[in-house]
PDB file of C-alpha atoms and ligand atoms in Angstrom:
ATOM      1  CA  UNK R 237      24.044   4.016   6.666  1.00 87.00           C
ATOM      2  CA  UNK R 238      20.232   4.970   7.736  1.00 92.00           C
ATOM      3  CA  UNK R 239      18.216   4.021  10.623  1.00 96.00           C
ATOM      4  CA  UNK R 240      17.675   0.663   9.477  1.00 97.00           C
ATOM      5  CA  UNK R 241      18.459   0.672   5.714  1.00 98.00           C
ATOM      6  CA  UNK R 242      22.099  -0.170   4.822  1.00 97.00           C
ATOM      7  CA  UNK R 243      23.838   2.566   2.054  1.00 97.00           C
ATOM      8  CA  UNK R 244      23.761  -0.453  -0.289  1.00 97.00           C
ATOM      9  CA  UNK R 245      19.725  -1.008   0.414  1.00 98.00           C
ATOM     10  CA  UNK R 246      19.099   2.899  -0.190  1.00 98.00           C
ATOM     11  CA  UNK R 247      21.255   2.801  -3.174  1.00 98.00           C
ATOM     12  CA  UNK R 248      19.601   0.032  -4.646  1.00 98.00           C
ATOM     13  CA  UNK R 249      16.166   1.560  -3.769  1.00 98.00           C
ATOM     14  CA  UNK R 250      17.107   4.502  -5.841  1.00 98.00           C
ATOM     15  CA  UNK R 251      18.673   2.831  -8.544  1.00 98.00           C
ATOM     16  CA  UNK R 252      16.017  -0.192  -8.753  1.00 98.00           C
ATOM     17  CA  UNK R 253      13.290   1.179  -7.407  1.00 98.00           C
ATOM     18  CA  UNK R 254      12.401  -0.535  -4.821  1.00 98.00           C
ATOM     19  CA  UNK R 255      13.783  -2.620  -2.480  1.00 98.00           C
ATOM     20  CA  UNK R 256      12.945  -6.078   0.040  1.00 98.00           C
ATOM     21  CA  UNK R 257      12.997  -7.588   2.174  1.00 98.00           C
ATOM     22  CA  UNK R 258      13.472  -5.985   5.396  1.00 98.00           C
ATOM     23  CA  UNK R 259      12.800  -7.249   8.706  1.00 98.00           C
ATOM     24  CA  UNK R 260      10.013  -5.476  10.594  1.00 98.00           C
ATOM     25  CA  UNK R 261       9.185  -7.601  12.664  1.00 98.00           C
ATOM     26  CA  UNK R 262       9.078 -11.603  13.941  1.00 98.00           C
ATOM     27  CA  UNK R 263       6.966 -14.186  12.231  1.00 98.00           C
ATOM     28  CA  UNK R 264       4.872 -14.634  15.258  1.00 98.00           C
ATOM     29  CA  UNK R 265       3.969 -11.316  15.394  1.00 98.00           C
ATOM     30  CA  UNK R 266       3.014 -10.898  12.109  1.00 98.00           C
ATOM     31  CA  UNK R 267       0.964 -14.153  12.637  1.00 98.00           C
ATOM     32  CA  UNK R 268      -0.794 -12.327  15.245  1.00 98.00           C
ATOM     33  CA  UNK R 269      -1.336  -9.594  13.591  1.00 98.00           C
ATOM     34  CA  UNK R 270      -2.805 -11.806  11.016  1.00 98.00           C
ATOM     35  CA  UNK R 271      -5.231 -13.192  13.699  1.00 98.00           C
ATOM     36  CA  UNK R 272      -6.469  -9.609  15.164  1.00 98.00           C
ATOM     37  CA  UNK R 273      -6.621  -9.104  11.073  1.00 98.00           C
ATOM     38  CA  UNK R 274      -8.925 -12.394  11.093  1.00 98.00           C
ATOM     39  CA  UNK R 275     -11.227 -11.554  14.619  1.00 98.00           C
ATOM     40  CA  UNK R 276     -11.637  -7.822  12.816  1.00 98.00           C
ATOM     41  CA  UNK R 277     -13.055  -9.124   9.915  1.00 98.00           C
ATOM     42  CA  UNK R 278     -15.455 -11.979  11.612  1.00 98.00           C
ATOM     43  CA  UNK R 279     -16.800  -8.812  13.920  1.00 98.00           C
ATOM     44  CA  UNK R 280     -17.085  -6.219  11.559  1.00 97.00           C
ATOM     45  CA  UNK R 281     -17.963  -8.485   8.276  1.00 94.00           C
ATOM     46  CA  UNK R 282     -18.037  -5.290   6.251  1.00 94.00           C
ATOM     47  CA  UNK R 283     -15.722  -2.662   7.361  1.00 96.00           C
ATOM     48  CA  UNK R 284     -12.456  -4.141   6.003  1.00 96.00           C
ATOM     49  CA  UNK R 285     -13.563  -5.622   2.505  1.00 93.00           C
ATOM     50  CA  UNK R 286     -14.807  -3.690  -0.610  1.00 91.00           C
ATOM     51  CA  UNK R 287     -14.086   0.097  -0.159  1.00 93.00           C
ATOM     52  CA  UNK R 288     -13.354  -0.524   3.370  1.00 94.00           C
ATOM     53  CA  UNK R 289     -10.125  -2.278   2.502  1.00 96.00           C
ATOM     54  CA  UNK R 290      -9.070   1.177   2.334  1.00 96.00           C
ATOM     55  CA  UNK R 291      -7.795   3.494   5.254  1.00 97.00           C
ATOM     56  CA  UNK R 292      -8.881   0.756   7.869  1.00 98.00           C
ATOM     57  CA  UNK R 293      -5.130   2.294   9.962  1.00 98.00           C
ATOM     58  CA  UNK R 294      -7.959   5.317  10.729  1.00 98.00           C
ATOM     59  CA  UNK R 295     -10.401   2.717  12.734  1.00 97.00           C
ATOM     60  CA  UNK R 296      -8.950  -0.345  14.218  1.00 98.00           C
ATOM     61  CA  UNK R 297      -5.847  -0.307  16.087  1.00 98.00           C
ATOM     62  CA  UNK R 298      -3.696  -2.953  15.206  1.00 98.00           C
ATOM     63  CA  UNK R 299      -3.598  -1.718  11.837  1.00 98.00           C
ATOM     64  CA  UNK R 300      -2.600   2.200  13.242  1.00 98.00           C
ATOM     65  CA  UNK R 301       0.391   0.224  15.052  1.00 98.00           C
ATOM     66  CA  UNK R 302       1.297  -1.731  11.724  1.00 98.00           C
ATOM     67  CA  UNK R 303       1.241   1.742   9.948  1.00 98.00           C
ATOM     68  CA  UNK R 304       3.625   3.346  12.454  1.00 98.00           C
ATOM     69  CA  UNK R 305       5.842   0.577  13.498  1.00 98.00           C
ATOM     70  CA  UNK R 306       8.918   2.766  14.251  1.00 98.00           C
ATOM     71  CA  UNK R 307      10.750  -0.098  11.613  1.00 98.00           C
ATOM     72  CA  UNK R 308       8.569   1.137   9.056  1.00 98.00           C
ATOM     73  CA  UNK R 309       9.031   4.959   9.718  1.00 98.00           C
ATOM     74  CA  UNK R 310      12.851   4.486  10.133  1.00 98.00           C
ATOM     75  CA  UNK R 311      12.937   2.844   7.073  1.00 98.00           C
ATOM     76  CA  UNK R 312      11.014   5.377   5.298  1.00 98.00           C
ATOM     77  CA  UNK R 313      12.702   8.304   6.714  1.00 98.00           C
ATOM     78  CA  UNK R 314      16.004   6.581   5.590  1.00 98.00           C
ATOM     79  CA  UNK R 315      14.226   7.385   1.908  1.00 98.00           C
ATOM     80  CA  UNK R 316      12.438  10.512   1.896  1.00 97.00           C
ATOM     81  CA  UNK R 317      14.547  12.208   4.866  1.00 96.00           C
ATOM     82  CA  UNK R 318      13.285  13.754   8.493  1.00 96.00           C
ATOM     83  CA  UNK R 319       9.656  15.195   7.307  1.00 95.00           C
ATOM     84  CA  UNK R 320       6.537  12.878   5.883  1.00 94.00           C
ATOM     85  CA  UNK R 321       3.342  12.421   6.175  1.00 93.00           C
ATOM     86  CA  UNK R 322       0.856   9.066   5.686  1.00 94.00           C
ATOM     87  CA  UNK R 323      -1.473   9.274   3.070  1.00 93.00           C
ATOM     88  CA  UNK R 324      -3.814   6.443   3.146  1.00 95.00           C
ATOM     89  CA  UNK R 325      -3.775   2.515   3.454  1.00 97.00           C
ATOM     90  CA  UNK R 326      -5.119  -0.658   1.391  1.00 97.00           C
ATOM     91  CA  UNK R 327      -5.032  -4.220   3.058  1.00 97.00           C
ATOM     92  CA  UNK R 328      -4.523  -6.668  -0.180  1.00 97.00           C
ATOM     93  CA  UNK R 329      -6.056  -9.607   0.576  1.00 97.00           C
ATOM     94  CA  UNK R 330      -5.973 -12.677  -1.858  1.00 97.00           C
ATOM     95  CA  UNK R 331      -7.715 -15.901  -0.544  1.00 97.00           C
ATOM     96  CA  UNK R 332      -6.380 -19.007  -1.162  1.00 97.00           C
ATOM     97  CA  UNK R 333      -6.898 -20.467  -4.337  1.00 96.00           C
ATOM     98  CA  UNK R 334      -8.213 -17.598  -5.997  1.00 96.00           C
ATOM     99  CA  UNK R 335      -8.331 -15.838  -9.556  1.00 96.00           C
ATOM    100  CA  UNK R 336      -7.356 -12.218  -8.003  1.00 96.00           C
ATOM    101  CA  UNK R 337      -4.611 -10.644  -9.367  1.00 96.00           C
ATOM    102  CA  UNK R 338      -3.028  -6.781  -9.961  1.00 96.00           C
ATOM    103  CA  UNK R 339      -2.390  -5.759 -13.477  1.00 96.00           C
ATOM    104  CA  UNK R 340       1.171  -4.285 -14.114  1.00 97.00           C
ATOM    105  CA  UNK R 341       1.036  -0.321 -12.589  1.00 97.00           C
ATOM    106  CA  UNK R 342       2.539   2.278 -11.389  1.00 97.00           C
ATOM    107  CA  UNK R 343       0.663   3.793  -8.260  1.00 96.00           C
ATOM    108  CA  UNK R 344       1.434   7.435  -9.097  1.00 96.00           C
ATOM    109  CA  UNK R 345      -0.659   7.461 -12.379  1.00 95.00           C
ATOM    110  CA  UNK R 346      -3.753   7.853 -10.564  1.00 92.00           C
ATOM    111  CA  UNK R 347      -3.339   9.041  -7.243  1.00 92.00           C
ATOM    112  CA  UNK R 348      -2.663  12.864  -8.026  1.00 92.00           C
ATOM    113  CA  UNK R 349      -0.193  13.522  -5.808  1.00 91.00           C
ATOM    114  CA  UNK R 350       2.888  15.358  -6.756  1.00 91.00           C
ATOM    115  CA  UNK R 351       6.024  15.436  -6.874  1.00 91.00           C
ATOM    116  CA  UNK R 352       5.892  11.403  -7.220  1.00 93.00           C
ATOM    117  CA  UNK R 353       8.745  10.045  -5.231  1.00 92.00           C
ATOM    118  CA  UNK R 354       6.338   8.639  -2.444  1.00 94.00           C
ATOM    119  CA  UNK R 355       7.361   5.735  -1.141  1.00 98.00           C
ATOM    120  CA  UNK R 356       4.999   2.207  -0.139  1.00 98.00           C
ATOM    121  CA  UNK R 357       5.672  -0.236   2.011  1.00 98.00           C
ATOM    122  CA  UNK R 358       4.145  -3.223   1.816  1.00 98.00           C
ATOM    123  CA  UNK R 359       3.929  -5.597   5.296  1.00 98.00           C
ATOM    124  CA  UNK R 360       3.535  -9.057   4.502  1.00 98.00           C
ATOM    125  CA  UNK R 361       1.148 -10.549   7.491  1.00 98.00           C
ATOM    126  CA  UNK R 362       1.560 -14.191   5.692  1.00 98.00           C
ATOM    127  CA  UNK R 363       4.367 -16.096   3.307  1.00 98.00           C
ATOM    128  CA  UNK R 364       4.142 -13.867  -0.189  1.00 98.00           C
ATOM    129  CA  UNK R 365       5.837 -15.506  -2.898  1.00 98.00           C
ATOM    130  CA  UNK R 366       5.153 -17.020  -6.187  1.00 97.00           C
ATOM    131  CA  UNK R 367       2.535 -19.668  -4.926  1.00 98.00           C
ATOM    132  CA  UNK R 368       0.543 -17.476  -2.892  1.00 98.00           C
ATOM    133  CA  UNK R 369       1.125 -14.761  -5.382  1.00 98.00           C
ATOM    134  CA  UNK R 370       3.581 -12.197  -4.346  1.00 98.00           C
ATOM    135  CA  UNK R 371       4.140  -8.369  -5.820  1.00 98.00           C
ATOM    136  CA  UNK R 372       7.247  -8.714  -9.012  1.00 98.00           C
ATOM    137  CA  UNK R 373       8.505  -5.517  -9.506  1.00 98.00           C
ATOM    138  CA  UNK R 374      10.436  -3.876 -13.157  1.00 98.00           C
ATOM    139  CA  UNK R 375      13.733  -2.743 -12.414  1.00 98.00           C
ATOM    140  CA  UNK R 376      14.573   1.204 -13.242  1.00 98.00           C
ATOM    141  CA  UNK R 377      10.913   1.135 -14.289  1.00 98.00           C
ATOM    142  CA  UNK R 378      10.874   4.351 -11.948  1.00 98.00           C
ATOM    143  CA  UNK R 379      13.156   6.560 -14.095  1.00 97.00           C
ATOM    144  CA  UNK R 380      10.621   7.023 -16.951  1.00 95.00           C
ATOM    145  CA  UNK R 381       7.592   9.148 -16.547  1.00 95.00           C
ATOM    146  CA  UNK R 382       4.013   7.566 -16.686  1.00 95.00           C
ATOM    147  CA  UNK R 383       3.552   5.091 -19.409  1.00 96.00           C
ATOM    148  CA  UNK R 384       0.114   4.330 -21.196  1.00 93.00           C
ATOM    149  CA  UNK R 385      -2.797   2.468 -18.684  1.00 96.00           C
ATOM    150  CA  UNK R 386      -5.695   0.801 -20.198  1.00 93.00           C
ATOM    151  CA  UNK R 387      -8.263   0.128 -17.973  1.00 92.00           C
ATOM    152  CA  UNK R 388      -9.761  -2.678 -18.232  1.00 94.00           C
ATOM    153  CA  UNK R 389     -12.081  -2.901 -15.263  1.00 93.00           C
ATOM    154  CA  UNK R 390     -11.013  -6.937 -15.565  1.00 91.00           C
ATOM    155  CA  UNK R 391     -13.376  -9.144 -13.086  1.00 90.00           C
ATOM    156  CA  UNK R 392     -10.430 -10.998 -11.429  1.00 93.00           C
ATOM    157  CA  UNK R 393      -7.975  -7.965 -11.060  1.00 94.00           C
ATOM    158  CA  UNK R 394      -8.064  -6.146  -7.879  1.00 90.00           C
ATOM    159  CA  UNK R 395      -6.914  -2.504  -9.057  1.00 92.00           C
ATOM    160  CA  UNK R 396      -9.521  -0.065  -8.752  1.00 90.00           C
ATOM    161  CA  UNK R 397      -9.724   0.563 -12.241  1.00 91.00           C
ATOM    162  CA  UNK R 398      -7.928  -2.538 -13.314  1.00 91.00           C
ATOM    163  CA  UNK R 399      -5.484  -0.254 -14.849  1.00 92.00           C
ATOM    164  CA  UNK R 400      -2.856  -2.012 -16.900  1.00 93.00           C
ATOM    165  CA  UNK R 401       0.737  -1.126 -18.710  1.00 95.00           C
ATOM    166  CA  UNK R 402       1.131  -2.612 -22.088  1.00 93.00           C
ATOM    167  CA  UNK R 403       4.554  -4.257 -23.554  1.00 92.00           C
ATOM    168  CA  UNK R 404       5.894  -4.425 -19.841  1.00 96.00           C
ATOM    169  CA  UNK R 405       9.444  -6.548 -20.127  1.00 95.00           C
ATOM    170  CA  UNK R 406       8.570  -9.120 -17.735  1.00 96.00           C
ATOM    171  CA  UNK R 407      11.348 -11.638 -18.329  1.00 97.00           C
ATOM    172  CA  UNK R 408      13.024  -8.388 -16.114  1.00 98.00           C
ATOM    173  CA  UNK R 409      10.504  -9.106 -13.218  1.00 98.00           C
ATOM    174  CA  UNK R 410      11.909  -9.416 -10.313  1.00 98.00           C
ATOM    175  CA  UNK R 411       9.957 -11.419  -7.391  1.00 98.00           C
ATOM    176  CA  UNK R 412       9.613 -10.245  -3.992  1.00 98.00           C
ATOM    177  CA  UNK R 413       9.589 -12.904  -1.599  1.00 98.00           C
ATOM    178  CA  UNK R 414       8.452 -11.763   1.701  1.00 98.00           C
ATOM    179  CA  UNK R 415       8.000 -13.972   5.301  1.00 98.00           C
ATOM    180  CA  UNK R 416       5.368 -12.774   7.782  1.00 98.00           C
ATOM    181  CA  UNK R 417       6.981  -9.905   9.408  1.00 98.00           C
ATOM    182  CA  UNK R 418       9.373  -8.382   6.194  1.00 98.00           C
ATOM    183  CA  UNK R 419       8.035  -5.388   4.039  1.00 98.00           C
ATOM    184  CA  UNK R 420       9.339  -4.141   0.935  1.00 98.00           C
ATOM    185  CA  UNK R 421       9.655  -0.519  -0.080  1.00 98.00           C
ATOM    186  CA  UNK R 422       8.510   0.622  -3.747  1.00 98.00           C
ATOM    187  CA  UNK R 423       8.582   3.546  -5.583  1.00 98.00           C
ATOM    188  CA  UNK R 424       5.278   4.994  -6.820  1.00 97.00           C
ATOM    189  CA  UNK R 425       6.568   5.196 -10.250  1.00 98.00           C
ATOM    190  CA  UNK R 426       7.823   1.943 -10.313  1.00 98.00           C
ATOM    191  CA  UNK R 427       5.994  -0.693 -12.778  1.00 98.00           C
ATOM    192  CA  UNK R 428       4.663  -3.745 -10.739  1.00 98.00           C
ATOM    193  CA  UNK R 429       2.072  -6.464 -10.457  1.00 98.00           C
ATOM    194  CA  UNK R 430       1.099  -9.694  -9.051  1.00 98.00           C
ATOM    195  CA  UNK R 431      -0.162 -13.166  -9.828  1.00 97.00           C
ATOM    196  CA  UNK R 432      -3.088 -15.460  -8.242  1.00 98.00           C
ATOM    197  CA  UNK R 433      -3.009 -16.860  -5.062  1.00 98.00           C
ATOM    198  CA  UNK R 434      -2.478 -20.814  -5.937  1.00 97.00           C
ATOM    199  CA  UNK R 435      -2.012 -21.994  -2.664  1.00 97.00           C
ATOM    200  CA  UNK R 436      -4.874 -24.026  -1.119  1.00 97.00           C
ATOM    201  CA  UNK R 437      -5.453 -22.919   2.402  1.00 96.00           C
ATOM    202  CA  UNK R 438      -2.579 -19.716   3.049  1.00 97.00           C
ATOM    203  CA  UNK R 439      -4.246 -16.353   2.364  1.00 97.00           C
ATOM    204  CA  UNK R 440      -1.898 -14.194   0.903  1.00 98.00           C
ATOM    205  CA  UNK R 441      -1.982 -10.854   3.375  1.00 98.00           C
ATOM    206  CA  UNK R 442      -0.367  -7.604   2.258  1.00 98.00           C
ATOM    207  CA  UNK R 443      -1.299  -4.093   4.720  1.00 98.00           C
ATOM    208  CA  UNK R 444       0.677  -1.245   1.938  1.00 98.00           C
ATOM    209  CA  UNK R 445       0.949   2.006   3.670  1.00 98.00           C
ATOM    210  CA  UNK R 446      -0.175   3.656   0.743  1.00 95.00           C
ATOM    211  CA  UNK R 447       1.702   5.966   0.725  1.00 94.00           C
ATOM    212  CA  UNK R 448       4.556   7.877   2.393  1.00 95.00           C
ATOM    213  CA  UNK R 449       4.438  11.893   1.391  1.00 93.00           C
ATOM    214  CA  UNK R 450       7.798  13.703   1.574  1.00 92.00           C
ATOM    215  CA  UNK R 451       7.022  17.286   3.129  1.00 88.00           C
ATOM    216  CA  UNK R 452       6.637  19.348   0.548  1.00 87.00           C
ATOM    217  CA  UNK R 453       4.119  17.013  -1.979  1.00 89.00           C
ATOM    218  CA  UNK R 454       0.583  18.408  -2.598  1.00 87.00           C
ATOM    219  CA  UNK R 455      -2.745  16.537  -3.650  1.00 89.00           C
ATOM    220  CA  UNK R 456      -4.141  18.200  -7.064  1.00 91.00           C
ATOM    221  CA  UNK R 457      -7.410  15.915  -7.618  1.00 92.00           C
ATOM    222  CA  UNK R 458      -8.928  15.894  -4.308  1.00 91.00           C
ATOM    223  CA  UNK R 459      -8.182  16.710  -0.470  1.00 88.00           C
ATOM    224  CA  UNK R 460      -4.680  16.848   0.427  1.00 87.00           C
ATOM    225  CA  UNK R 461      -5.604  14.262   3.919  1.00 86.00           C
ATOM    226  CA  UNK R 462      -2.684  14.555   6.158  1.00 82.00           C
ATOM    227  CA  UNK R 463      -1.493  11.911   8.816  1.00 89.00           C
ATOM    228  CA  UNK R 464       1.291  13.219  10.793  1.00 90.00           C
ATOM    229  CA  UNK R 465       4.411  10.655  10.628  1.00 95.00           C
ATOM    230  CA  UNK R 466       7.616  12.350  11.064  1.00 96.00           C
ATOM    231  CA  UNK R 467       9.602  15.661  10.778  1.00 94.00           C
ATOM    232  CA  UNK R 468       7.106  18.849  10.595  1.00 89.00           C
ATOM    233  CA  UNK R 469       4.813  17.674   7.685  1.00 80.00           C
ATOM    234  CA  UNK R 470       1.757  19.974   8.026  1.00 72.00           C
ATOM    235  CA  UNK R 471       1.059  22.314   5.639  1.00 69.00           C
ATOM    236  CA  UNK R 472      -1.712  25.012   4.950  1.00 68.00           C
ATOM    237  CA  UNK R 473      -4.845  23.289   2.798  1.00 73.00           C
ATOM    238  CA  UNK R 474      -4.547  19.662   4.548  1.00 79.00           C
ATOM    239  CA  UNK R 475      -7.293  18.007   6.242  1.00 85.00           C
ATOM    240  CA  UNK R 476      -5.715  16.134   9.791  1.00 87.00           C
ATOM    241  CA  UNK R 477      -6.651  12.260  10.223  1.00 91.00           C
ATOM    242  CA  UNK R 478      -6.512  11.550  13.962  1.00 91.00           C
ATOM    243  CA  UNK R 479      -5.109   8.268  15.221  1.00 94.00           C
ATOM    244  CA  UNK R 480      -7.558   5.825  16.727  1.00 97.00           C
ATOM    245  CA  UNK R 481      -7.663   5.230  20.384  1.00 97.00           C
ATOM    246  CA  UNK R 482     -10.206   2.204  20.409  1.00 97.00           C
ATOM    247  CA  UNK R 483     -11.730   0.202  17.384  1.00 98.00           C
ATOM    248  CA  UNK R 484     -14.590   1.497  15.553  1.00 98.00           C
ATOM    249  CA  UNK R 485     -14.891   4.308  16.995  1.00 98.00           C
ATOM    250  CA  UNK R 486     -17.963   6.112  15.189  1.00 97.00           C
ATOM    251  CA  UNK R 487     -15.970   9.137  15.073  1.00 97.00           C
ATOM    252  CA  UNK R 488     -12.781   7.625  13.492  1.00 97.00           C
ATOM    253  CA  UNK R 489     -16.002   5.677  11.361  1.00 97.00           C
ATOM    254  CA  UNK R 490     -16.714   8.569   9.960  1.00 97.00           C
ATOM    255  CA  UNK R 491     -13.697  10.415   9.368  1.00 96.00           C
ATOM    256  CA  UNK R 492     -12.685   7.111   7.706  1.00 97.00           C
ATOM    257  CA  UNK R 493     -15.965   6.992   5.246  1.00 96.00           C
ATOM    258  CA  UNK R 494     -15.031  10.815   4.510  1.00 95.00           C
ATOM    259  CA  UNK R 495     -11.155   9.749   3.705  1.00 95.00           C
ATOM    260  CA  UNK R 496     -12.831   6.585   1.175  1.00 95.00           C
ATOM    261  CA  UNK R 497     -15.192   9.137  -0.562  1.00 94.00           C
ATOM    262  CA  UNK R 498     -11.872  11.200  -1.444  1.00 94.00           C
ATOM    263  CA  UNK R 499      -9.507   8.516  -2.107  1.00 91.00           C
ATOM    264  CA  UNK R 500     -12.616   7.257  -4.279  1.00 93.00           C
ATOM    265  CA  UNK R 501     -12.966  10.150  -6.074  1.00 92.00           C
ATOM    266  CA  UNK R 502      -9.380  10.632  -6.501  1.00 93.00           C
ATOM    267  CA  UNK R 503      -8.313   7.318  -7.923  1.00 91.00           C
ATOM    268  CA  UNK R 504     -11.287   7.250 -10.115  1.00 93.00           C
ATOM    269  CA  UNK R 505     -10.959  10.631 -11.850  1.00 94.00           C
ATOM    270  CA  UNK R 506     -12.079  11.044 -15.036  1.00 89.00           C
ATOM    271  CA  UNK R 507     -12.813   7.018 -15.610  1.00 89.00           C
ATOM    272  CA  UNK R 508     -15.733   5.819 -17.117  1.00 87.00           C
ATOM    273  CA  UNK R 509     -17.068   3.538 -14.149  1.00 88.00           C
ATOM    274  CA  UNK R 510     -16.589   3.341 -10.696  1.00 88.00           C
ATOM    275  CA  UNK R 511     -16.445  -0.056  -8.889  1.00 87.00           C
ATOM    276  CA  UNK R 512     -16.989  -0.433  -5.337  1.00 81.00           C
ATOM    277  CA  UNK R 513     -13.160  -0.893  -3.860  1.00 82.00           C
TER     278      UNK R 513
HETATM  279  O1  AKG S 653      -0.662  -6.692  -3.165  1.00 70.62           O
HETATM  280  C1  AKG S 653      -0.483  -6.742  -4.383  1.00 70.62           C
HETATM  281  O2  AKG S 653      -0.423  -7.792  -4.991  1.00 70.62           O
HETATM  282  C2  AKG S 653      -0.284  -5.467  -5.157  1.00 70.62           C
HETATM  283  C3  AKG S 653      -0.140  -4.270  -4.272  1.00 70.62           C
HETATM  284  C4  AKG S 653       0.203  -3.012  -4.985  1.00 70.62           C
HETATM  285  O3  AKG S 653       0.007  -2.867  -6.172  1.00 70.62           O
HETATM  286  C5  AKG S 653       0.767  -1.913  -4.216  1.00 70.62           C
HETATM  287  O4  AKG S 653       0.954  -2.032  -2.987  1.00 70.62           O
HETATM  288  O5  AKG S 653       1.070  -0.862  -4.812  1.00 70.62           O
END
């Protein structure tokens, strides 16, 4: 038994790959969550869109205290033990009745950290599930290594590089249906992927704390950024992200531009074309 995970739910997170849901916290908190998500975005039309959908945990507050909701870390540390570190964020935002959707992946191809056990979770702020277009995940897809990505730099899909798996068995796709409030926990080498948002009027809000580090994992592409989580995680070479104390601060601004540049360059290494998320 962990903090908050049962035996069974670490078991089947190591033998599935990921595992959901799990309460975080109550539907009207997420909901109002989703409203401080909402105000954010009408005051500061550009700083959580586009690239800025990135690391926005670095400059407004309610998203630091979604990334270290002591559910979340308890969770996590039931996973990758006492010592990690946060690594960066992405709020995935589908609008209702839109043609968005995220190719079949696995997060560790591209994000050059190693070794690859990291661990997401993913916070639903709104209902995810097949209408609104929720993540399906591959079972075991975790115990092979990297498989083949094309990328396809495809209009409607929301990777960076619209990176996609071929011959993926999805008639094994398994659906994770979240309420406001419940996360899941994936495995960054676990094949997943997600459909259009078909609903009419409910955006489909994801925040993914992307992702957990175990102590111990090292960045080989870019700059190893550090966020302190649990446990002793610091280690020589890392670049410290401080927590913000107010929103928008031009300071956490900055340091926040500097972490997108990296995370940029990281993700997009050695592609063809950049786009701007
Ligand atoms: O939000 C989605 O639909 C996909 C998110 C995803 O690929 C991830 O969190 O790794």
């Amino acid at each position: 038994m962990g903090k908050v995970l049962s035996q069974q739910q670490i078991n089947a997170y190591h033998e599935q790959g990921f595992i959901s849901p799990i309460d975080v916290m109550s539907e009207d908190e997420a909901t109002s969550y989703a409203h401080r998500l909402k105000a954010a975005e009408e005051k500061y039309p550009n700083e959580l869109s586009g690239v800025n959908r990135n690391n926005g945990h670095l400059c407004f507050t309610f998203l630091d205290e979604l990334a270290y909701h002591p559910k979340v870390l308890d969770a996590v540390e039931d996973i990758l033990g006492a010592h990690f570190s946060l690594w960066g964020s992405v709020l995935f935002i589908k609008e209702p009745n839109s043609s968005h959707f995220v190719s079949w992946h696995q997060d560790a191809t591209y994000m050059g950290i190693t070794p690859r056990h990291f661990v997401t979770p993913w916070i639903a702020l709104t209902h995810s599930d097949r209408h609104t277009g929720c993540m399906s995940m591959i079972p075991k897809s975790h115990l092979n290594d990297i498989q083949p990505h094309k990328d396809t730099y495809g209009e409607d899909n929301i990777l960076t590089r619209g990176q996609e798996v071929a011959n993926v068995a999805v008639d094994q796709a398994v659906d994770l249906i979240l309420k406001p409030g419940q996360m899941s926990l994936h495995h960054a080498m676990t094949i997943h992927g997600s459909q259009p948002n078909q609903s009419q009027h409910q955006r489909r809000i994801g925040f993914a704390l992307q992702s957990f580090m175990p102590a111990g994992a090292t960045q080989t592409i870019g700059q190893n950024n550090w966020s302190p989580a649990r446990g002793h995680c610091a280690q020589d070479g890392y670049h410290y992200l401080p927590r913000p104390q107010i929103d928008m601060a031009s300071e956490s601004v900055m340091t926040r531009d500097k972490c997108n540049q990296n995370f940029s360059d990281i993700l997009y290494h050695g592609a063809k074309s950049k786009r701007d998320y």
